[in-house]
Amino acid sequence: MINIRHVGTAPDYTKKDFDAAPVRMYAALHEAQVDLAHVDRITTIGRLTASVAPEVTQPIAAIVTNAQAARHFLNRRPPDLDEVREALDCIVTEAYRASDAIYRIRGLFKETPPKRERVEINGAIRDVLELTRGEATKNGISVRTQFAEPSPVVQADPAQLQQVTLNLIINAFEAMISRREGSRELLICTEKSDNGALVAVRDSGPGLDLETVDRLFEAFYTTKVQGMGIGLAICRSIIQVHGGRLWARANVPCGAIFQFTLPTHRPEQS
Ligand code: ADP
């Protein structure tokens, strides 16, 4: 940063300082955007923490129960080895479940340099849905998917793609929860588009005011008491940097649709 000195001290800027200033400002801005995106990611996960915890605690509880059962069957005279084997199989399955959940959660927290790689979009969305399953159940939200098969393959940073999807899903949940009446239905669709893939997140919430819909993507615009208003601004900038587009429109008969496009994977650019 350029050091601004007080009057009285002889300034010693050179032309080179001024020429380099826009580059440094751009770099600082980029750094601030990356930091803000990370804050948004942590905040979004924070909104999920209570319902993500059971993803880890439930398998651990099942492991303990099965281990106690195995000990009990071993103590029988003669030991019931079939039951012991069954309990051990359960322990292995549940341990994998817990470690998968931790792996997914860690993936979202990790701060890694942006990448571009081959991502099967259906699988990436399924992972996010796994994380939000508890929140959906707790709030009586039915979640359906309508995926193009085989999965569209896009060129993306997997963590950023999941951040965008998670943001849109949490926003849809919050919108539907805020509408006290009516069914709560989330539908996520993927389809192949001309140059890549289209993802649509459709909810049955209160919907959008179409006159001000573009304001939703402005930084710090929020209608929520606890909202920060940066989620959609960051999602749009992530998608744009990928060469895609993110926009919103009305759902029928009610609710909102947030959809984005991403370009097809090109192996030579990975
Ligand atoms: P925040 O969630 O912190 O408010 P966002 O940038 O994610 O920040 O969202 C900005 C605003 O867009 C929200 O406060 C809400 O008014 C509106 N919004 C986002 N998603 C939806 C949705 N699915 N349905 C209706 N309004 C929405």
mmCIF file of N, CA, C and O and ligand atoms in Angstrom, residues 47 167 171-172 174-175 203 206-208 216 221-224 227-233 256 258, ligand 1:
data_model
loop_
_atom_site.group_PDB
_atom_site.id
_atom_site.type_symbol
_atom_site.label_atom_id
_atom_site.label_comp_id
_atom_site.label_asym_id
_atom_site.label_seq_id
_atom_site.Cartn_x
_atom_site.Cartn_y
_atom_site.Cartn_z
ATOM 1 N N ARG A 47 -24.519 -21.778 9.735
ATOM 2 C CA ARG A 47 -25.980 -21.857 9.749
ATOM 3 C C ARG A 47 -26.434 -23.311 9.788
ATOM 4 O O ARG A 47 -27.580 -23.615 10.100
ATOM 5 N N ASN A 167 -25.112 -22.286 -0.533
ATOM 6 C CA ASN A 167 -25.741 -20.985 -0.292
ATOM 7 C C ASN A 167 -27.164 -20.945 -0.836
ATOM 8 O O ASN A 167 -28.085 -20.477 -0.169
ATOM 9 N N ASN A 171 -30.504 -20.627 1.453
ATOM 10 C CA ASN A 171 -31.424 -19.509 1.213
ATOM 11 C C ASN A 171 -32.837 -20.016 0.929
ATOM 12 O O ASN A 171 -33.819 -19.458 1.423
ATOM 13 N N ALA A 172 -32.914 -21.085 0.121
ATOM 14 C CA ALA A 172 -34.234 -21.642 -0.208
ATOM 15 C C ALA A 172 -34.901 -22.179 1.063
ATOM 16 O O ALA A 172 -36.093 -21.927 1.303
ATOM 17 N N GLU A 174 -34.379 -21.178 4.150
ATOM 18 C CA GLU A 174 -34.777 -20.049 5.009
ATOM 19 C C GLU A 174 -36.026 -19.357 4.448
ATOM 20 O O GLU A 174 -36.898 -18.940 5.202
ATOM 21 N N ALA A 175 -36.091 -19.254 3.126
ATOM 22 C CA ALA A 175 -37.268 -18.618 2.513
ATOM 23 C C ALA A 175 -38.515 -19.444 2.821
ATOM 24 O O ALA A 175 -39.554 -18.902 3.205
ATOM 25 N N ASP A 203 -37.668 -23.409 -5.156
ATOM 26 C CA ASP A 203 -38.293 -23.574 -3.836
ATOM 27 C C ASP A 203 -39.747 -23.144 -3.864
ATOM 28 O O ASP A 203 -40.224 -22.592 -4.863
ATOM 29 N N PRO A 206 -41.742 -17.661 -0.298
ATOM 30 C CA PRO A 206 -42.588 -16.501 -0.613
ATOM 31 C C PRO A 206 -42.301 -15.893 -1.983
ATOM 32 O O PRO A 206 -43.062 -15.065 -2.466
ATOM 33 N N GLY A 207 -41.217 -16.289 -2.604
ATOM 34 C CA GLY A 207 -40.923 -15.791 -3.959
ATOM 35 C C GLY A 207 -40.199 -14.463 -3.943
ATOM 36 O O GLY A 207 -39.749 -13.982 -2.899
ATOM 37 N N LEU A 208 -40.098 -13.853 -5.139
ATOM 38 C CA LEU A 208 -39.258 -12.668 -5.302
ATOM 39 C C LEU A 208 -40.085 -11.502 -5.800
ATOM 40 O O LEU A 208 -41.056 -11.693 -6.529
ATOM 41 N N LEU A 216 -30.937 -8.283 -5.070
ATOM 42 C CA LEU A 216 -30.578 -9.434 -4.221
ATOM 43 C C LEU A 216 -29.104 -9.800 -4.377
ATOM 44 O O LEU A 216 -28.491 -10.344 -3.465
ATOM 45 N N TYR A 221 -26.986 -6.546 0.703
ATOM 46 C CA TYR A 221 -28.449 -6.431 0.637
ATOM 47 C C TYR A 221 -29.041 -7.652 1.342
ATOM 48 O O TYR A 221 -28.754 -8.794 0.967
ATOM 49 N N THR A 222 -29.816 -7.408 2.373
ATOM 50 C CA THR A 222 -30.453 -8.538 3.067
ATOM 51 C C THR A 222 -31.813 -8.122 3.615
ATOM 52 O O THR A 222 -32.020 -6.953 3.940
ATOM 53 N N THR A 223 -32.734 -9.084 3.695
ATOM 54 C CA THR A 223 -34.021 -8.806 4.328
ATOM 55 C C THR A 223 -34.137 -9.616 5.622
ATOM 56 O O THR A 223 -35.194 -9.670 6.220
ATOM 57 N N LYS A 224 -33.016 -10.269 6.003
ATOM 58 C CA LYS A 224 -33.069 -11.129 7.191
ATOM 59 C C LYS A 224 -32.459 -10.418 8.404
ATOM 60 O O LYS A 224 -31.451 -9.709 8.241
ATOM 61 N N GLY A 227 -29.078 -11.650 8.679
ATOM 62 C CA GLY A 227 -28.396 -11.824 7.393
ATOM 63 C C GLY A 227 -27.184 -10.914 7.232
ATOM 64 O O GLY A 227 -27.110 -9.846 7.842
ATOM 65 N N MET A 228 -26.228 -11.364 6.408
ATOM 66 C CA MET A 228 -25.072 -10.524 6.089
ATOM 67 C C MET A 228 -25.243 -9.921 4.693
ATOM 68 O O MET A 228 -24.613 -8.926 4.350
ATOM 69 N N GLY A 229 -26.024 -10.586 3.874
ATOM 70 C CA GLY A 229 -26.269 -10.061 2.534
ATOM 71 C C GLY A 229 -25.100 -10.180 1.579
ATOM 72 O O GLY A 229 -25.021 -9.440 0.603
ATOM 73 N N ILE A 230 -24.200 -11.125 1.851
ATOM 74 C CA ILE A 230 -23.082 -11.257 0.898
ATOM 75 C C ILE A 230 -23.137 -12.571 0.119
ATOM 76 O O ILE A 230 -22.408 -12.744 -0.852
ATOM 77 N N GLY A 231 -24.019 -13.484 0.544
ATOM 78 C CA GLY A 231 -24.037 -14.816 -0.076
ATOM 79 C C GLY A 231 -24.249 -14.772 -1.578
ATOM 80 O O GLY A 231 -23.447 -15.305 -2.347
ATOM 81 N N LEU A 232 -25.312 -14.095 -2.008
ATOM 82 C CA LEU A 232 -25.623 -14.105 -3.442
ATOM 83 C C LEU A 232 -24.600 -13.303 -4.242
ATOM 84 O O LEU A 232 -24.279 -13.664 -5.377
ATOM 85 N N ALA A 233 -24.085 -12.221 -3.649
ATOM 86 C CA ALA A 233 -23.063 -11.427 -4.362
ATOM 87 C C ALA A 233 -21.838 -12.310 -4.613
ATOM 88 O O ALA A 233 -21.267 -12.321 -5.714
ATOM 89 N N ALA A 256 -39.238 -19.263 -5.618
ATOM 90 C CA ALA A 256 -38.192 -18.680 -6.459
ATOM 91 C C ALA A 256 -37.379 -19.780 -7.126
ATOM 92 O O ALA A 256 -37.324 -20.912 -6.648
ATOM 93 N N PHE A 258 -33.440 -20.109 -8.461
ATOM 94 C CA PHE A 258 -32.104 -19.558 -8.679
ATOM 95 C C PHE A 258 -31.381 -20.551 -9.587
ATOM 96 O O PHE A 258 -31.338 -21.747 -9.280
HETATM 97 P P1 ADP B 1 -28.516 -13.246 3.310
HETATM 98 O O1 ADP B 1 -28.967 -14.672 3.167
HETATM 99 O O2 ADP B 1 -27.471 -13.050 4.371
HETATM 100 O O3 ADP B 1 -29.653 -12.261 3.423
HETATM 101 P P2 ADP B 1 -27.941 -13.367 0.465
HETATM 102 O O4 ADP B 1 -27.062 -12.491 -0.372
HETATM 103 O O5 ADP B 1 -27.713 -14.819 0.371
HETATM 104 O O6 ADP B 1 -27.750 -12.856 1.945
HETATM 105 O O7 ADP B 1 -29.458 -13.059 0.095
HETATM 106 C C1 ADP B 1 -29.899 -11.715 -0.084
HETATM 107 C C2 ADP B 1 -31.402 -11.638 0.004
HETATM 108 O O8 ADP B 1 -31.993 -12.298 -1.135
HETATM 109 C C3 ADP B 1 -32.029 -12.336 1.184
HETATM 110 O O9 ADP B 1 -31.981 -11.535 2.360
HETATM 111 C C4 ADP B 1 -33.460 -12.559 0.709
HETATM 112 O O10 ADP B 1 -34.223 -11.363 0.850
HETATM 113 C C5 ADP B 1 -33.285 -12.785 -0.786
HETATM 114 N N1 ADP B 1 -33.348 -14.212 -1.142
HETATM 115 C C6 ADP B 1 -32.299 -15.063 -1.304
HETATM 116 N N2 ADP B 1 -32.732 -16.287 -1.632
HETATM 117 C C7 ADP B 1 -34.083 -16.240 -1.689
HETATM 118 C C8 ADP B 1 -35.122 -17.204 -1.972
HETATM 119 N N3 ADP B 1 -34.847 -18.473 -2.269
HETATM 120 N N4 ADP B 1 -36.408 -16.761 -1.938
HETATM 121 C C9 ADP B 1 -36.715 -15.473 -1.641
HETATM 122 N N5 ADP B 1 -35.772 -14.524 -1.367
HETATM 123 C C10 ADP B 1 -34.487 -14.900 -1.384
#
